[in-house]
Amino acid sequence: MAWLIAGLGNPGDRYATTRHNLGAMVAEELAREARAKFRKARFVPVDIAEIHESGERLVLARSHRYMNEAGPSYASIAKKHHIDPDHVIAVHDELDLPPGAIRLKFGGGNNGHNGLRSLQQGFGTPDFFRVRVGVGRPAGRQDPADFVLEPIPKRLEADVAIWADRGAFAVRALIEEGIEAAQNRIHGAD
């Protein structure tokens, strides 16, 4: 069975270099490493790229819709490729983790993350994998929503590239090793 890697983010140049687009950046890193190109999916507002890792087919996806309404698009792609929710990996930014920390989990709540809420609605279940990429909380009184939607400062661009690379590594580890072994490896690396 194939895997769907849902790289959560918002469409367009305005959001391309924001913390909220880390999920899409991870999907793009996986495609770059495999020398695959994204293309527009037919009849669904999603770009996809297909790659193979350890004998498994991965459908990398990034939506043309805003994160809070993209769940049905990802669910449509999963249905089109015969991928069950237990073979979906949502990659997303996480305020409650230190910058660059990676955590893996299966199922659970959405912790106020609108992209996860939309995915849960689209799939009709919270039972899918998550690769959580830490962005930390903003300093002072800055609104967290403003923080994740502002452009990443130039001084952090190299760090963010490393975070995306580590997120891609976590996706591959999850698929190759399973959740427990991947958690042991990834969670101990921070």
XYZ file of N, CA and C in Angstrom:
570
model
N 0.849 -1.191 0.000
C 0.000 0.000 0.000
C 0.890 1.249 0.000
N 0.413 2.278 -0.639
C 1.150 3.548 -0.721
C 0.951 4.366 0.552
N 1.752 5.408 0.678
C 1.672 6.361 1.782
C 1.379 7.740 1.211
N 0.557 8.508 1.905
C 0.336 9.908 1.557
C 1.080 10.770 2.569
N 1.958 11.621 2.082
C 2.657 12.578 2.934
C 1.994 13.926 2.704
N 1.190 14.370 3.660
C 0.461 15.630 3.564
C 1.331 16.731 4.160
N 1.987 17.488 3.297
C 2.847 18.588 3.740
C 2.006 19.820 3.990
N 1.622 20.044 5.243
C 0.700 21.137 5.552
C 1.367 22.494 5.401
N 0.615 23.401 4.828
C 1.093 24.761 4.617
C 0.012 25.566 3.938
N 0.317 26.816 3.639
C -0.603 27.691 2.921
C -0.043 27.961 1.533
N -0.929 28.147 0.543
C -0.462 28.340 -0.830
C 0.061 29.758 -1.082
N 0.868 29.873 -2.113
C 1.297 31.187 -2.584
C 2.619 31.658 -2.017
N 3.206 32.614 -2.734
C 4.506 33.160 -2.354
C 4.482 33.864 -1.001
N 3.350 34.473 -0.645
C 3.259 35.207 0.623
C 3.568 34.308 1.819
N 3.203 33.020 1.724
C 3.368 32.105 2.852
C 4.513 31.110 2.683
N 5.144 31.113 1.532
C 6.141 30.081 1.202
C 7.264 29.971 2.222
N 7.681 31.073 2.809
C 8.812 31.046 3.744
C 8.376 31.381 5.168
N 7.220 30.848 5.567
C 6.747 31.045 6.932
C 6.888 29.750 7.723
N 6.871 29.869 9.032
C 6.961 28.682 9.889
C 5.774 27.740 9.656
N 4.620 28.332 9.319
C 3.413 27.532 9.125
C 3.533 26.641 7.895
N 4.517 26.872 7.039
C 4.705 26.075 5.831
C 5.771 25.004 5.987
N 6.198 24.729 7.194
C 7.236 23.715 7.391
C 6.815 22.352 6.870
N 5.558 21.993 6.983
C 5.098 20.715 6.455
C 5.299 20.628 4.950
N 4.935 21.690 4.246
C 5.139 21.729 2.796
C 6.623 21.702 2.466
N 7.440 22.374 3.282
C 8.896 22.379 3.055
C 9.476 20.968 3.179
N 8.960 20.188 4.123
C 9.427 18.803 4.288
C 9.047 17.971 3.062
N 7.809 18.121 2.583
C 7.397 17.397 1.376
C 8.275 17.794 0.191
N 8.588 19.086 0.083
C 9.452 19.566 -0.996
C 10.867 19.012 -0.866
N 11.353 18.878 0.357
C 12.688 18.309 0.578
C 12.720 16.844 0.169
N 11.687 16.094 0.505
C 11.613 14.690 0.080
C 11.621 14.586 -1.444
N 10.884 15.456 -2.107
C 10.855 15.454 -3.569
C 12.212 15.841 -4.140
N 12.841 16.856 -3.552
C 14.145 17.316 -4.035
C 15.172 16.194 -3.924
N 15.207 15.509 -2.788
C 16.165 14.424 -2.576
C 15.977 13.300 -3.591
N 14.724 13.060 -3.998
C 14.426 11.987 -4.948
C 14.422 12.487 -6.399
N 14.730 13.768 -6.583
C 14.709 14.410 -7.906
C 13.335 14.268 -8.581
N 12.290 14.407 -7.786
C 10.922 14.328 -8.303
C 10.350 15.739 -8.403
N 9.451 15.913 -9.322
C 8.806 17.214 -9.542
C 7.338 17.131 -9.139
N 6.870 18.199 -8.508
C 5.446 18.295 -8.205
C 4.688 18.645 -9.480
N 3.472 18.109 -9.571
C 2.587 18.437 -10.683
C 1.172 18.568 -10.129
N 0.362 19.305 -10.837
C -1.018 19.513 -10.420
C -1.794 18.208 -10.565
N -2.482 17.822 -9.497
C -3.348 16.641 -9.549
C -4.606 16.982 -10.354
N -5.132 16.008 -11.056
C -6.357 16.235 -11.833
C -7.567 16.313 -10.917
N -8.354 17.360 -11.105
C -9.643 17.547 -10.432
C -9.557 17.797 -8.925
N -8.364 17.952 -8.385
C -8.190 18.202 -6.951
C -7.180 19.342 -6.802
N -7.446 20.330 -5.936
C -6.523 21.461 -5.788
C -5.276 21.115 -4.955
N -4.476 20.198 -5.489
C -3.291 19.711 -4.791
C -2.192 19.470 -5.819
N -0.943 19.776 -5.442
C 0.218 19.368 -6.230
C 0.735 18.078 -5.607
N 1.126 17.125 -6.461
C 1.669 15.868 -5.947
C 2.969 15.522 -6.665
N 3.779 14.748 -5.971
C 4.980 14.138 -6.541
C 5.017 12.718 -5.991
N 5.376 11.767 -6.826
C 5.449 10.378 -6.375
C 6.902 9.939 -6.338
N 7.282 9.324 -5.210
C 8.635 8.804 -5.051
C 8.554 7.410 -4.442
N 9.685 6.737 -4.389
C 9.761 5.421 -3.755
C 10.844 5.444 -2.683
N 10.520 4.912 -1.528
C 11.449 4.798 -0.405
C 11.321 3.397 0.165
N 12.415 2.669 0.239
C 12.423 1.331 0.839
C 11.318 0.443 0.287
N 11.105 0.519 -1.009
C 10.106 -0.318 -1.645
C 8.675 0.157 -1.488
N 8.476 1.295 -0.863
C 7.133 1.841 -0.658
C 6.920 3.034 -1.586
N 5.694 3.176 -2.088
C 5.348 4.339 -2.909
C 4.843 5.444 -2.001
N 5.428 6.635 -2.145
C 5.022 7.792 -1.365
C 4.416 8.825 -2.296
N 3.218 9.281 -1.955
C 2.573 10.360 -2.681
C 2.755 11.615 -1.814
N 3.622 12.499 -2.272
C 3.874 13.748 -1.562
C 2.833 14.756 -2.022
N 2.221 15.474 -1.096
C 1.145 16.388 -1.472
C 1.257 17.714 -0.730
N 0.953 18.785 -1.466
C 0.815 20.120 -0.875
C -0.410 20.759 -1.522
N -1.286 21.281 -0.700
C -2.585 21.757 -1.147
C -2.518 23.172 -1.705
N -3.460 23.482 -2.598
C -3.639 24.843 -3.107
C -4.591 25.625 -2.210
N -5.181 24.963 -1.249
C -6.124 25.610 -0.329
C -5.384 25.993 0.962
N -5.959 26.954 1.679
C -5.380 27.321 2.964
C -5.495 26.136 3.914
N -4.571 26.096 4.845
C -4.438 24.947 5.728
C -5.745 24.576 6.432
N -6.503 25.575 6.851
C -7.717 25.288 7.620
C -8.848 24.725 6.771
N -8.666 24.651 5.441
C -9.703 24.082 4.591
C -9.155 23.027 3.621
N -7.941 22.555 3.860
C -7.274 21.639 2.927
C -7.568 20.162 3.181
N -8.124 19.822 4.331
C -8.360 18.421 4.674
C -9.104 17.622 3.621
N -10.238 18.126 3.096
C -10.944 17.368 2.069
C -10.104 17.129 0.803
N -9.226 18.068 0.459
C -8.362 17.877 -0.712
C -7.400 16.719 -0.492
N -6.785 16.672 0.695
C -5.881 15.562 1.008
C -6.641 14.236 1.051
N -7.856 14.264 1.604
C -8.665 13.040 1.659
C -9.010 12.564 0.243
N -9.277 13.494 -0.669
C -9.565 13.125 -2.065
C -8.367 12.468 -2.730
N -7.177 13.020 -2.487
C -5.956 12.431 -3.055
C -5.742 11.031 -2.486
N -5.959 10.881 -1.174
C -5.798 9.559 -0.554
C -6.773 8.554 -1.181
N -8.012 8.968 -1.353
C -9.015 8.069 -1.940
C -8.624 7.708 -3.375
N -8.192 8.689 -4.139
C -7.809 8.466 -5.537
C -6.655 7.465 -5.648
N -5.742 7.468 -4.660
C -4.575 6.581 -4.680
C -4.763 5.353 -3.778
N -5.986 5.136 -3.293
C -6.324 3.969 -2.458
C -5.444 3.904 -1.198
N -5.330 5.046 -0.517
C -4.521 5.141 0.701
C -5.451 5.341 1.887
N -5.388 4.425 2.839
C -6.198 4.522 4.059
C -5.580 5.530 5.023
N -6.393 6.106 5.929
C -5.865 7.088 6.882
C -4.664 6.593 7.695
N -4.593 5.276 7.963
C -3.462 4.773 8.744
C -2.168 4.711 7.925
N -2.221 5.179 6.670
C -1.025 5.319 5.835
C -0.853 6.773 5.381
N -1.415 7.681 6.193
C -1.258 9.118 5.958
C -0.316 9.666 7.009
N 0.642 10.474 6.563
C 1.554 11.162 7.483
C 1.366 12.660 7.257
N 0.803 13.335 8.251
C 0.659 14.787 8.207
C 1.936 15.391 8.779
N 2.572 16.258 8.027
C 3.785 16.936 8.496
C 3.397 18.380 8.746
N 3.665 18.870 9.962
C 3.196 20.218 10.308
C 4.106 20.892 11.325
N 3.962 22.203 11.410
C 4.677 23.011 12.395
C 4.029 22.796 13.768
N 4.840 22.959 14.811
C 4.343 22.733 16.174
C 4.892 23.797 17.115
N 4.005 24.660 17.613
C 4.387 25.720 18.539
C 4.906 25.177 19.873
N 4.380 24.040 20.308
C 4.705 23.512 21.632
C 5.982 22.687 21.681
N 6.771 22.739 20.624
C 8.084 22.079 20.612
C 9.149 23.136 20.362
N 10.331 22.962 20.942
C 11.417 23.908 20.682
C 11.771 23.925 19.195
N 12.268 25.042 18.696
C 12.623 25.126 17.273
C 13.530 23.973 16.841
N 13.102 23.283 15.789
C 13.895 22.197 15.219
C 13.653 20.830 15.828
N 12.965 20.755 16.969
C 12.672 19.451 17.575
C 11.654 18.716 16.708
N 11.804 17.418 16.608
C 10.898 16.590 15.808
C 10.251 15.553 16.723
N 8.949 15.413 16.596
C 8.219 14.392 17.348
C 7.279 13.665 16.411
N 7.166 12.356 16.626
C 6.285 11.513 15.838
C 5.165 10.998 16.727
N 3.980 10.896 16.159
C 2.878 10.296 16.916
C 1.840 9.772 15.954
N 0.957 8.944 16.484
C -0.177 8.435 15.723
C -1.440 8.846 16.441
N -2.360 9.461 15.707
C -3.655 9.835 16.264
C -3.560 10.942 17.288
N -4.660 11.148 17.986
C -4.714 12.171 19.018
C -5.493 13.390 18.564
N -5.470 14.398 19.426
C -6.198 15.629 19.145
C -5.454 16.518 18.170
N -6.021 17.697 17.939
C -5.379 18.611 17.005
C -4.640 19.747 17.705
N -4.771 19.851 19.036
C -4.050 20.855 19.827
C -4.231 22.265 19.262
N -5.404 22.536 18.698
C -5.685 23.856 18.153
C -5.072 24.130 16.787
N -4.455 23.125 16.191
C -3.823 23.305 14.873
C -4.905 23.144 13.799
N -5.186 24.216 13.073
C -6.278 24.205 12.102
C -6.044 23.233 10.945
N -4.804 23.013 10.571
C -4.512 22.050 9.515
C -4.868 20.637 9.945
N -4.518 20.278 11.183
C -4.874 18.949 11.694
C -6.390 18.814 11.848
N -7.040 19.880 12.305
C -8.502 19.854 12.457
C -9.151 19.578 11.091
N -8.674 20.262 10.057
C -9.226 20.064 8.720
C -8.956 18.653 8.202
N -7.764 18.122 8.468
C -7.461 16.740 8.073
C -8.388 15.753 8.781
N -8.608 15.954 10.072
C -9.500 15.074 10.823
C -10.904 15.112 10.246
N -11.362 16.293 9.846
C -12.687 16.407 9.235
C -12.705 15.733 7.862
N -11.666 15.954 7.073
C -11.600 15.381 5.731
C -11.571 13.857 5.740
N -10.805 13.292 6.669
C -10.674 11.834 6.740
C -11.743 11.190 7.628
N -12.401 12.001 8.442
C -13.411 11.457 9.343
C -12.816 10.709 10.518
N -11.525 10.924 10.773
C -10.843 10.247 11.885
C -9.560 11.015 12.230
N -9.140 10.955 13.491
C -7.842 11.519 13.861
C -6.715 10.489 13.753
N -7.046 9.293 13.282
C -6.097 8.183 13.288
C -5.214 8.172 12.044
N -4.252 9.092 12.045
C -3.210 9.149 11.024
C -1.927 9.560 11.741
N -0.798 9.361 11.070
C 0.485 9.702 11.668
C 0.738 11.198 11.555
N 1.579 11.697 12.479
C 1.980 13.105 12.437
C 3.488 13.188 12.639
N 4.120 14.011 11.826
C 5.505 14.416 12.050
C 5.418 15.879 12.442
N 5.699 16.151 13.700
C 5.574 17.496 14.261
C 6.956 18.154 14.257
N 7.066 19.289 13.592
C 8.335 20.012 13.486
C 8.232 21.263 14.357
N 9.051 21.317 15.399
C 8.979 22.414 16.352
C 9.393 23.755 15.778
N 8.606 24.783 16.123
C 8.955 26.160 15.761
C 9.075 27.032 17.010
N 8.713 26.492 18.175
C 8.770 27.268 19.405
C 7.651 28.293 19.474
N 7.524 28.905 20.620
C 6.508 29.951 20.812
C 7.160 31.323 20.631
N 6.372 32.301 20.232
C 6.931 33.643 20.051
C 7.315 34.259 21.392
N 8.281 35.144 21.333
C 8.706 35.861 22.538
C 7.671 36.936 22.871
N 7.585 37.253 24.146
C 6.713 38.347 24.568
C 5.247 38.066 24.320
N 4.548 39.097 23.875
C 3.098 39.002 23.717
C 2.659 38.793 22.272
N 3.577 38.464 21.392
C 3.197 38.298 19.995
C 2.180 37.170 19.845
N 1.167 37.424 19.055
C 0.132 36.428 18.780
C 0.770 35.241 18.061
N 0.567 34.012 18.554
C 1.143 32.847 17.893
C 0.758 32.730 16.412
N -0.482 33.120 16.062
C -0.903 33.051 14.656
C -0.061 33.989 13.800
N 0.207 35.192 14.308
C 1.068 36.131 13.572
C 2.487 35.585 13.457
N 2.960 34.957 14.523
C 4.314 34.408 14.565
C 4.529 33.351 13.483
N 3.589 32.400 13.364
C 3.784 31.326 12.385
C 3.539 31.784 10.953
N 2.851 32.924 10.782
C 2.543 33.410 9.433
C 3.485 34.510 8.941
N 4.422 34.948 9.806
C 5.376 35.959 9.339
C 6.548 35.272 8.635
N 7.175 35.974 7.683
C 8.329 35.374 7.000
C 9.435 35.005 7.997
N 10.090 33.897 7.727
C 11.202 33.454 8.570
C 12.346 34.450 8.398
N 12.911 34.940 9.495
C 14.025 35.887 9.371
C 15.217 35.270 8.639
N 15.918 36.096 7.897
C 17.082 35.635 7.113
C 18.068 34.860 7.984
N 18.264 35.296 9.225
C 19.244 34.660 10.108
C 18.861 33.223 10.460
N 17.592 32.845 10.260
C 17.138 31.489 10.583
C 16.971 30.597 9.361
N 17.190 31.119 8.160
C 16.938 30.341 6.943
C 17.742 29.038 6.899
N 18.997 29.086 7.288
C 19.816 27.863 7.279
C 19.285 26.862 8.304
N 18.855 27.350 9.465
C 18.286 26.469 10.487
C 17.015 25.791 9.974
N 16.162 26.565 9.319
C 14.899 26.031 8.826
C 15.155 24.961 7.758
N 16.164 25.145 6.930
C 16.525 24.120 5.940
C 16.929 22.829 6.647
N 17.640 22.944 7.762
C 18.020 21.765 8.550
C 16.772 21.116 9.157
N 15.835 21.934 9.648
C 14.605 21.384 10.217
C 13.830 20.596 9.161
N 13.752 21.142 7.938
C 13.040 20.449 6.852
C 13.742 19.135 6.514
N 15.065 19.159 6.507
C 15.827 17.940 6.236
C 15.579 16.893 7.330
N 15.562 17.332 8.571
C 15.298 16.412 9.685
C 13.870 15.873 9.636
N 12.924 16.709 9.199
C 11.547 16.258 9.037
C 11.448 15.184 7.965
N 12.186 15.373 6.859
C 12.210 14.378 5.781
C 12.806 13.069 6.292
N 13.869 13.173 7.073
C 14.486 11.980 7.666
C 13.472 11.251 8.561
N 12.699 12.016 9.340
C 11.709 11.425 10.244
C 10.617 10.696 9.461
N 10.179 11.265 8.338
C 9.173 10.605 7.504
C 9.716 9.268 7.012
N 10.947 9.277 6.501
C 11.535 8.038 6.003
C 11.699 7.009 7.118
N 12.139 7.452 8.296
C 12.316 6.537 9.429
C 10.987 5.919 9.847
N 9.940 6.717 9.880
C 8.616 6.226 10.255
C 8.151 5.129 9.297
N 8.355 5.341 8.011
C 7.930 4.367 7.008
C 8.806 3.109 7.057
N 10.101 3.288 7.201
C 11.040 2.157 7.172
C 11.026 1.333 8.445
N 10.924 1.998 9.597
C 11.126 1.332 10.884
C 9.857 1.119 11.697
N 8.783 1.833 11.377
C 7.585 1.803 12.210
C 7.665 2.882 13.280
N 6.546 3.149 13.900
C 6.430 4.290 14.811
C 7.331 4.168 16.040
N 7.354 3.012 16.701
C 8.120 2.911 17.951
C 9.614 3.047 17.720
N 10.142 2.328 16.758
C 11.584 2.412 16.483
C 11.954 3.808 16.008
N 11.108 4.404 15.178
C 11.391 5.756 14.687
C 11.335 6.769 15.825
N 10.363 6.623 16.723
C 10.302 7.512 17.888
C 11.563 7.392 18.724
N 11.997 6.159 18.992
C 13.215 5.961 19.783
C 14.413 6.639 19.147
N 14.507 6.539 17.843
C 15.648 7.133 17.139
C 15.538 8.665 17.075
N 14.368 9.173 16.692
C 14.172 10.616 16.456
C 14.089 11.394 17.775
N 13.307 10.899 18.693
C 13.077 11.656 19.939
C 14.346 11.747 20.779
N 15.225 10.796 20.650
C 16.475 10.844 21.410
C 17.546 11.710 20.761
N 17.294 12.176 19.527
C 18.292 12.936 18.785
C 18.287 14.427 19.082
N 17.255 14.918 19.776
C 17.165 16.366 20.032
C 18.159 16.832 21.072
